[in-house]
Amino acid sequence: MSILIKNIKELATAKGNKPLKGIELSNVEISNDQCIAVEKGIITYVGKLKNAPVCDEEIDASENLVTAGLVDSHTHLVFGGWRQKELQLKLEGQSYLDILKQGGGILSTVQSTRDESEEQLYVKGKKLLEEMLEHGTTTIESKSGYGLNLETELKQLEVGRRLNKDSKMDLVLTFLGAHAFPKEYKDKHEDFIKLICNDMLPKVSKYEDVKYCDIFCETAVFNVEETEKILTIAKELGFKVKMHGDEIDYIGGGELAGKVGCISAEHLIQSSDNGIEAMAKKSVIGVLLPATSFYLDKDYARAREMVKRNMAIAIATDFNPGSTPNLNLQFPMMLACSKYKLTPKEALSAVTLNGACVIERGDEIGTIEVGKKADIVIWKAPDLNYLFYRYGSNQVKTVIKNGEIVVKR
Ligand code: NIG
Ligand code: FE
């Protein structure tokens, strides 16, 4: 089955397969009256109509912006339950870390995830993925981290694996066993770290499709020394490493991400100048999550400073049941403009090519170029500026995933 998207009003895409660093972030080409042909899941032609191949199906995009499918490079997709009860606690003035310290927050989701069957988690995950696709997301990273014991961490990863196989979405799996200290290790932190290093990491490293290891480096969670130890062992076992760093408090996450050589460091709300320098120097991609700042009512990461200091940045949702129950990537894209002061072109690169590079898929996805996977969004918006300006409504018209129309609105 081949498809020709023709008369495209505005085609907006980055180019290439490498993360765009610093001022390169705005290297997005805008062109008009273009066509894209796709066949067998691959983009086979981008150019003017007169040279376009004849296809089985044609879509007229004369009123539409067209971009690559969005890449959500930081999500916690698979979890049991929800946490709407915490809304009241927040309104009463309790902070995110207060709730966690009392055994709520992440730990309450750990309980629900342990309690639910693989099937329950799978059915829920599948629905969430459909919702993500409807909002233009075509590839996601999915972290474990709500098991905090081997059995449940593996259950979450297995759900992600099955969803990758059965759903239209592509999923990339990350092990986040060091997401919090579980209640049974509340007063035995060293023992839990030993369990992660000596048991969980070696066992999870055997799964070829779990290439990444993440950790929550934060006050009252894993401190800098513990994070360094765990990530160093993870690297020795062959994982590429990531961290949730400088999210709530500044404890030197950015500096450590540079020192350890993380592929990405995520949140970075409180990162220092030195941290930003360290990450830029080691080509750590900053995954910024403005919808989390919004929902926790916190500061926003210093994205402009990161761009100025030549870091590569990506934007993602952080979809999870606690700090960010939003899975619509269009919302953090809008916040990236209004709060980070990124331009629409910069924010687009951050959710396409740079997002793809966070999960090492830059060769396959993230741009509209011949040879890349046909993951394409046709927007109700006529141009890129409009997409970032009409916040609050889902602006997706059509989503093509692997060369197949999977959403039509
Ligand atoms: O990225 N900070 C750690 N993990 C998630 C939140 C997880 C949760 O609250 O359930 C985050 O914000
Ligand atoms: Fe997160």
Short mmCIF file of C-alpha atoms and ligand atoms in Angstrom, two decimals:
data_model
loop_
_atom_site.label_atom_id
_atom_site.label_comp_id
_atom_site.label_asym_id
_atom_site.label_seq_id
_atom_site.Cartn_x
_atom_site.Cartn_y
_atom_site.Cartn_z
CA MET A 1 0.00 0.00 0.00
CA SER A 2 1.48 3.36 -1.05
CA ILE A 3 0.24 6.81 -0.07
CA LEU A 4 0.90 10.21 -1.62
CA ILE A 5 0.40 13.26 0.60
CA LYS A 6 0.15 16.08 -1.92
CA ASN A 7 -0.14 19.86 -2.11
CA ILE A 8 1.26 20.18 1.44
CA LYS A 9 0.67 23.73 2.55
CA GLU A 10 3.65 23.74 4.90
CA LEU A 11 6.17 20.97 5.45
CA ALA A 12 8.33 21.52 8.53
CA THR A 13 11.18 19.16 9.27
CA ALA A 14 14.67 18.95 10.72
CA LYS A 15 17.25 17.03 8.68
CA GLY A 16 19.71 14.25 9.39
CA ASN A 17 20.19 11.72 12.15
CA LYS A 18 22.26 13.53 14.81
CA PRO A 19 21.00 15.57 17.76
CA LEU A 20 20.83 19.29 16.99
CA LYS A 21 23.01 21.08 19.52
CA GLY A 22 22.90 24.71 20.60
CA ILE A 23 21.80 27.07 17.84
CA GLU A 24 21.42 24.15 15.41
CA LEU A 25 18.17 23.44 17.24
CA SER A 26 16.38 25.88 14.94
CA ASN A 27 17.59 24.10 11.78
CA VAL A 28 14.12 23.24 10.61
CA GLU A 29 13.34 23.55 6.94
CA ILE A 30 9.99 25.01 6.01
CA SER A 31 8.77 24.42 2.46
CA ASN A 32 5.49 24.83 0.65
CA ASP A 33 3.54 22.89 -1.94
CA GLN A 34 5.43 19.66 -1.32
CA CYS A 35 4.49 16.00 -1.70
CA ILE A 36 5.54 12.99 0.36
CA ALA A 37 5.22 9.46 -0.98
CA VAL A 38 5.36 6.46 1.30
CA GLU A 39 5.58 2.81 0.43
CA LYS A 40 6.02 -0.29 2.58
CA GLY A 41 6.37 1.83 5.68
CA ILE A 42 9.18 4.02 4.32
CA ILE A 43 9.30 7.56 2.94
CA THR A 44 10.21 7.11 -0.74
CA TYR A 45 9.83 10.62 -2.13
CA VAL A 46 9.78 14.22 -0.89
CA GLY A 47 9.43 16.95 -3.49
CA LYS A 48 7.21 18.58 -6.07
CA LEU A 49 4.13 16.91 -7.55
CA LYS A 50 5.44 16.73 -11.09
CA ASN A 51 8.04 14.08 -10.21
CA ALA A 52 6.03 12.27 -7.55
CA PRO A 53 5.32 8.55 -8.00
CA VAL A 54 1.80 7.29 -8.60
CA CYS A 55 0.42 5.84 -5.35
CA ASP A 56 -2.56 3.71 -4.31
CA GLU A 57 -4.04 6.47 -2.19
CA GLU A 58 -3.78 10.25 -2.23
CA ILE A 59 -4.29 12.69 0.62
CA ASP A 60 -4.75 16.37 -0.10
CA ALA A 61 -2.91 18.51 2.47
CA SER A 62 -3.45 21.88 0.83
CA GLU A 63 -4.65 23.38 4.12
CA ASN A 64 -2.25 21.59 6.40
CA LEU A 65 1.04 21.62 8.19
CA VAL A 66 2.87 18.28 7.94
CA THR A 67 5.65 17.15 10.30
CA ALA A 68 7.40 13.98 11.34
CA GLY A 69 5.58 11.92 13.98
CA LEU A 70 6.26 13.17 17.51
CA VAL A 71 8.73 11.25 19.67
CA ASP A 72 7.96 11.21 23.38
CA SER A 73 11.38 10.40 24.78
CA HIS A 74 10.38 10.25 28.48
CA THR A 75 7.25 8.47 29.72
CA HIS A 76 6.25 6.18 32.58
CA LEU A 77 3.55 4.42 30.54
CA VAL A 78 2.96 1.20 32.48
CA PHE A 79 1.52 1.64 35.98
CA GLY A 80 -1.34 0.46 38.16
CA GLY A 81 -4.05 2.83 39.41
CA TRP A 82 -4.12 6.59 39.29
CA ARG A 83 -3.42 9.23 41.95
CA GLN A 84 -6.25 11.75 41.73
CA LYS A 85 -6.47 11.57 45.54
CA GLU A 86 -3.21 13.53 45.73
CA LEU A 87 -4.87 16.55 44.18
CA GLN A 88 -6.55 17.34 47.51
CA LEU A 89 -3.25 16.89 49.40
CA LYS A 90 -1.57 19.28 46.98
CA LEU A 91 -4.35 21.81 47.48
CA GLU A 92 -3.76 21.51 51.24
CA GLY A 93 -0.16 22.54 50.62
CA GLN A 94 1.71 19.22 50.69
CA SER A 95 4.64 19.05 48.31
CA TYR A 96 5.51 16.21 45.95
CA LEU A 97 8.36 15.04 48.19
CA ASP A 98 6.21 15.36 51.38
CA ILE A 99 3.66 12.98 49.86
CA LEU A 100 6.42 10.54 48.84
CA LYS A 101 8.02 10.64 52.33
CA GLN A 102 4.67 9.59 53.85
CA GLY A 103 4.57 6.49 51.65
CA GLY A 104 2.29 8.04 49.01
CA GLY A 105 3.33 9.32 45.60
CA ILE A 106 5.50 6.89 43.67
CA LEU A 107 5.14 4.35 46.49
CA SER A 108 1.37 4.24 46.20
CA THR A 109 1.70 3.56 42.46
CA VAL A 110 4.24 0.84 43.31
CA GLN A 111 1.60 -0.86 45.44
CA SER A 112 -1.05 -0.67 42.70
CA THR A 113 1.41 -1.90 40.07
CA ARG A 114 2.41 -4.85 42.22
CA ASP A 115 -1.28 -5.64 42.82
CA GLU A 116 -2.41 -5.52 39.19
CA SER A 117 -1.95 -8.42 36.81
CA GLU A 118 0.15 -8.22 33.67
CA GLU A 119 -3.08 -8.39 31.69
CA GLN A 120 -4.63 -5.44 33.53
CA LEU A 121 -1.52 -3.35 32.97
CA TYR A 122 -1.44 -4.38 29.31
CA VAL A 123 -5.08 -3.43 28.62
CA LYS A 124 -4.62 -0.05 30.29
CA GLY A 125 -1.31 0.61 28.48
CA LYS A 126 -2.90 -0.21 25.13
CA LYS A 127 -5.64 2.38 25.62
CA LEU A 128 -3.12 5.00 26.69
CA LEU A 129 -1.05 4.32 23.58
CA GLU A 130 -4.10 4.81 21.37
CA GLU A 131 -4.67 8.16 23.06
CA MET A 132 -1.05 9.12 22.47
CA LEU A 133 -1.28 8.23 18.78
CA GLU A 134 -4.41 10.36 18.49
CA HIS A 135 -2.33 13.28 19.72
CA GLY A 136 0.41 12.74 17.14
CA THR A 137 2.96 10.70 19.10
CA THR A 138 4.35 7.81 17.07
CA THR A 139 7.26 6.55 19.21
CA ILE A 140 7.76 6.59 22.96
CA GLU A 141 10.31 5.68 25.57
CA SER A 142 8.67 3.73 28.42
CA LYS A 143 10.29 3.41 31.84
CA SER A 144 9.66 0.76 34.46
CA GLY A 145 10.12 1.88 38.06
CA TYR A 146 6.81 1.07 39.74
CA GLY A 147 7.83 -2.41 40.81
CA LEU A 148 10.96 -1.79 42.88
CA ASN A 149 11.34 -5.55 43.07
CA LEU A 150 12.60 -7.75 40.27
CA GLU A 151 9.31 -9.52 39.65
CA THR A 152 7.23 -6.40 39.18
CA GLU A 153 9.92 -4.48 37.28
CA LEU A 154 10.09 -7.42 34.84
CA LYS A 155 6.28 -7.49 34.67
CA GLN A 156 6.23 -3.82 33.64
CA LEU A 157 8.97 -4.38 31.06
CA GLU A 158 7.14 -7.39 29.67
CA VAL A 159 3.98 -5.31 29.28
CA GLY A 160 6.02 -2.72 27.35
CA ARG A 161 7.48 -5.48 25.17
CA ARG A 162 4.03 -6.89 24.38
CA LEU A 163 2.64 -3.44 23.65
CA ASN A 164 5.54 -2.76 21.30
CA LYS A 165 4.67 -5.92 19.42
CA ASP A 166 0.88 -5.60 19.41
CA SER A 167 0.17 -1.89 19.16
CA LYS A 168 0.86 0.58 16.37
CA MET A 169 3.20 2.56 18.63
CA ASP A 170 6.94 1.87 18.79
CA LEU A 171 8.18 1.58 22.39
CA VAL A 172 11.75 1.78 23.65
CA LEU A 173 12.21 0.29 27.11
CA THR A 174 14.15 1.72 30.05
CA PHE A 175 14.82 0.05 33.41
CA LEU A 176 14.12 2.44 36.30
CA GLY A 177 14.47 0.08 39.27
CA ALA A 178 16.10 2.91 41.25
CA HIS A 179 13.01 5.11 41.17
CA ALA A 180 12.49 5.21 44.97
CA PHE A 181 13.26 3.13 48.05
CA PRO A 182 10.39 0.63 48.47
CA LYS A 183 8.68 0.44 51.84
CA GLU A 184 10.36 -2.88 52.71
CA TYR A 185 13.76 -1.14 52.37
CA LYS A 186 12.67 2.13 54.00
CA ASP A 187 15.42 1.93 56.61
CA LYS A 188 17.80 -0.29 54.64
CA HIS A 189 18.86 1.86 51.73
CA GLU A 190 22.22 0.17 51.34
CA ASP A 191 20.56 -3.21 51.06
CA PHE A 192 18.25 -1.96 48.32
CA ILE A 193 21.21 -0.53 46.41
CA LYS A 194 22.95 -3.91 46.71
CA LEU A 195 19.81 -5.62 45.42
CA ILE A 196 19.75 -3.32 42.39
CA CYS A 197 23.46 -3.70 41.67
CA ASN A 198 23.93 -7.39 42.39
CA ASP A 199 20.62 -8.85 41.35
CA MET A 200 18.30 -6.64 39.33
CA LEU A 201 20.80 -4.97 36.98
CA PRO A 202 22.63 -8.18 36.00
CA LYS A 203 19.31 -9.93 35.33
CA VAL A 204 17.69 -7.07 33.41
CA SER A 205 20.88 -6.60 31.36
CA LYS A 206 20.19 -9.98 29.75
CA TYR A 207 17.13 -8.54 27.94
CA GLU A 208 18.38 -7.16 24.66
CA ASP A 209 15.44 -4.81 24.27
CA VAL A 210 16.12 -3.03 27.59
CA LYS A 211 19.11 -0.92 26.63
CA TYR A 212 18.72 1.95 29.07
CA CYS A 213 18.97 2.33 32.82
CA ASP A 214 17.52 5.39 34.56
CA ILE A 215 17.52 6.53 38.22
CA PHE A 216 15.80 9.23 40.31
CA CYS A 217 18.68 11.31 41.66
CA GLU A 218 16.97 13.58 44.19
CA THR A 219 16.74 14.69 47.82
CA ALA A 220 15.35 11.83 49.93
CA VAL A 221 15.66 9.45 46.97
CA PHE A 222 19.06 8.45 45.45
CA ASN A 223 21.83 10.88 46.33
CA VAL A 224 24.71 11.74 44.02
CA GLU A 225 27.08 9.07 45.40
CA GLU A 226 24.43 6.35 45.21
CA THR A 227 23.48 7.44 41.71
CA GLU A 228 27.10 7.35 40.53
CA LYS A 229 27.56 3.88 41.97
CA ILE A 230 24.42 2.44 40.38
CA LEU A 231 24.96 4.07 36.99
CA THR A 232 28.61 3.00 36.90
CA ILE A 233 27.63 -0.62 37.46
CA ALA A 234 24.84 -0.30 34.92
CA LYS A 235 27.34 0.96 32.35
CA GLU A 236 29.70 -1.91 33.09
CA LEU A 237 26.82 -4.27 32.39
CA GLY A 238 26.28 -2.65 28.99
CA PHE A 239 23.38 -0.27 29.69
CA LYS A 240 23.31 3.26 28.32
CA VAL A 241 22.52 5.40 31.33
CA LYS A 242 20.06 8.21 32.02
CA MET A 243 18.96 10.04 35.10
CA HIS A 244 16.08 12.07 36.49
CA GLY A 245 18.23 14.90 37.82
CA ASP A 246 17.83 18.37 39.33
CA GLU A 247 14.04 17.94 39.22
CA ILE A 248 12.96 19.26 42.59
CA ASP A 249 16.18 20.25 44.36
CA TYR A 250 19.60 21.11 43.05
CA ILE A 251 21.93 18.32 44.21
CA GLY A 252 24.41 18.26 41.33
CA GLY A 253 22.55 15.98 38.91
CA GLY A 254 23.76 17.81 35.80
CA GLU A 255 27.40 17.68 36.89
CA LEU A 256 27.08 13.97 37.58
CA ALA A 257 25.34 13.26 34.25
CA GLY A 258 28.38 14.79 32.53
CA LYS A 259 30.84 12.92 34.75
CA VAL A 260 29.19 9.52 34.27
CA GLY A 261 28.56 10.11 30.55
CA CYS A 262 24.78 9.75 30.53
CA ILE A 263 23.16 9.57 27.12
CA SER A 264 20.49 11.89 28.50
CA ALA A 265 19.64 13.72 31.71
CA GLU A 266 16.02 14.49 32.32
CA HIS A 267 14.09 17.35 34.03
CA LEU A 268 17.09 19.62 34.86
CA ILE A 269 14.80 22.26 36.36
CA GLN A 270 17.38 23.33 38.93
CA SER A 271 20.58 22.64 36.97
CA SER A 272 23.52 24.96 37.65
CA ASP A 273 25.72 26.64 35.06
CA ASN A 274 28.44 24.12 35.88
CA GLY A 275 25.98 21.28 35.40
CA ILE A 276 24.95 22.64 32.01
CA GLU A 277 28.61 23.04 31.01
CA ALA A 278 29.39 19.47 32.11
CA MET A 279 26.48 18.07 30.11
CA ALA A 280 27.29 20.15 27.02
CA LYS A 281 30.92 19.03 27.13
CA LYS A 282 29.95 15.35 27.26
CA SER A 283 27.12 15.65 24.71
CA VAL A 284 24.47 14.62 27.25
CA ILE A 285 21.04 15.36 25.76
CA GLY A 286 18.83 17.31 28.16
CA VAL A 287 15.29 15.95 28.15
CA LEU A 288 13.14 18.82 29.39
CA LEU A 289 9.68 18.23 30.77
CA PRO A 290 7.81 21.51 31.07
CA ALA A 291 4.43 19.91 31.78
CA THR A 292 5.94 18.60 35.04
CA SER A 293 6.99 22.11 36.06
CA PHE A 294 3.47 23.20 35.21
CA TYR A 295 1.72 20.48 37.21
CA LEU A 296 4.03 20.67 40.23
CA ASP A 297 3.89 24.46 39.99
CA LYS A 298 7.68 24.68 39.94
CA ASP A 299 10.29 26.64 38.06
CA TYR A 300 11.01 25.89 34.42
CA ALA A 301 14.32 24.44 33.22
CA ARG A 302 16.69 27.04 31.74
CA ALA A 303 16.32 25.84 28.18
CA ARG A 304 17.67 29.03 26.57
CA GLU A 305 20.81 28.83 28.69
CA MET A 306 21.26 25.19 27.64
CA VAL A 307 20.92 26.13 23.98
CA LYS A 308 23.36 29.02 24.49
CA ARG A 309 25.90 26.65 26.04
CA ASN A 310 25.60 24.26 23.11
CA MET A 311 23.61 21.46 24.70
CA ALA A 312 21.20 19.35 22.68
CA ILE A 313 17.73 19.36 24.23
CA ALA A 314 14.60 17.30 23.70
CA ILE A 315 11.10 17.96 25.03
CA ALA A 316 8.90 15.14 26.32
CA THR A 317 5.75 14.67 28.40
CA ASP A 318 7.02 12.70 31.46
CA PHE A 319 3.57 11.09 31.38
CA ASN A 320 3.04 9.38 34.79
CA PRO A 321 0.26 9.16 37.37
CA GLY A 322 1.85 11.61 39.83
CA SER A 323 3.84 14.58 38.62
CA THR A 324 2.40 14.70 35.07
CA PRO A 325 -0.82 12.89 34.24
CA ASN A 326 -0.79 14.44 30.73
CA LEU A 327 0.13 12.38 27.68
CA ASN A 328 -0.54 15.00 25.01
CA LEU A 329 2.89 16.11 23.77
CA GLN A 330 1.32 19.19 22.15
CA PHE A 331 0.93 20.68 25.64
CA PRO A 332 4.63 20.63 26.66
CA MET A 333 5.44 21.82 23.12
CA MET A 334 3.32 24.90 23.74
CA LEU A 335 4.92 25.38 27.19
CA ALA A 336 8.36 25.10 25.59
CA CYS A 337 7.49 28.23 23.62
CA SER A 338 5.65 30.16 26.30
CA LYS A 339 7.88 29.26 29.29
CA TYR A 340 11.26 28.19 27.90
CA LYS A 341 11.03 30.82 25.15
CA LEU A 342 11.95 28.33 22.46
CA THR A 343 10.80 29.20 18.96
CA PRO A 344 8.32 26.85 17.24
CA LYS A 345 11.17 25.57 15.05
CA GLU A 346 13.35 24.79 18.08
CA ALA A 347 10.50 23.11 19.92
CA LEU A 348 9.69 21.02 16.84
CA SER A 349 13.27 19.69 16.61
CA ALA A 350 13.12 18.94 20.32
CA VAL A 351 10.09 16.64 19.90
CA THR A 352 11.16 15.02 16.65
CA LEU A 353 14.82 14.56 15.70
CA ASN A 354 16.29 15.26 19.15
CA GLY A 355 13.66 13.08 20.83
CA ALA A 356 14.61 10.31 18.40
CA CYS A 357 18.30 10.74 19.28
CA VAL A 358 17.57 10.35 23.02
CA ILE A 359 16.53 6.79 22.23
CA GLU A 360 19.15 6.35 19.47
CA ARG A 361 16.60 6.21 16.67
CA GLY A 362 17.86 9.21 14.72
CA ASP A 363 18.68 7.00 11.73
CA GLU A 364 15.10 5.80 11.48
CA ILE A 365 12.69 8.51 12.63
CA GLY A 366 12.43 12.18 13.61
CA THR A 367 12.55 13.81 10.16
CA ILE A 368 10.72 13.70 6.85
CA GLU A 369 13.45 12.40 4.54
CA VAL A 370 13.66 9.64 1.97
CA GLY A 371 14.63 6.37 3.62
CA LYS A 372 13.20 7.18 7.05
CA LYS A 373 10.23 5.40 8.52
CA ALA A 374 6.89 6.81 7.34
CA ASP A 375 5.80 8.24 10.71
CA ILE A 376 4.02 11.43 9.71
CA VAL A 377 1.47 13.82 11.20
CA ILE A 378 -0.89 15.93 9.12
CA TRP A 379 -2.13 18.75 11.35
CA LYS A 380 -5.35 20.75 11.33
CA ALA A 381 -3.00 23.72 11.61
CA PRO A 382 -2.06 25.54 8.39
CA ASP A 383 1.47 26.32 9.57
CA LEU A 384 3.98 25.71 12.35
CA ASN A 385 3.27 28.92 14.26
CA TYR A 386 -0.43 28.08 14.40
CA LEU A 387 0.33 24.66 15.90
CA PHE A 388 2.09 26.30 18.86
CA TYR A 389 -0.44 29.09 19.23
CA ARG A 390 -3.78 27.19 19.33
CA TYR A 391 -3.03 25.40 22.58
CA GLY A 392 -5.62 23.32 24.40
CA SER A 393 -7.20 21.55 21.41
CA ASN A 394 -5.90 18.40 19.79
CA GLN A 395 -4.71 19.66 16.41
CA VAL A 396 -4.05 16.29 14.81
CA LYS A 397 -5.89 15.58 11.57
CA THR A 398 -4.20 12.37 10.35
CA VAL A 399 -1.43 10.18 11.72
CA ILE A 400 0.52 7.85 9.48
CA LYS A 401 2.50 5.25 11.40
CA ASN A 402 4.82 2.86 9.61
CA GLY A 403 3.21 3.91 6.33
CA GLU A 404 -0.33 3.17 7.49
CA ILE A 405 -3.09 5.64 8.33
CA VAL A 406 -3.81 4.95 12.00
CA VAL A 407 -5.67 8.12 13.03
CA LYS A 408 -8.15 10.19 11.01
CA ARG A 409 -10.07 12.99 12.74
O1 NIG B 1 9.63 12.09 36.34
N1 NIG B 1 10.54 12.00 39.46
C1 NIG B 1 10.39 10.83 39.34
N2 NIG B 1 9.55 10.20 38.52
C2 NIG B 1 8.43 10.82 37.87
C3 NIG B 1 7.25 10.92 38.75
C4 NIG B 1 6.75 9.59 39.15
C5 NIG B 1 5.51 9.63 39.99
O2 NIG B 1 5.24 10.62 40.69
O3 NIG B 1 4.82 8.62 39.95
C6 NIG B 1 8.85 12.14 37.27
O4 NIG B 1 8.41 13.23 37.70
FE FE B 2 9.92 10.94 34.77
#
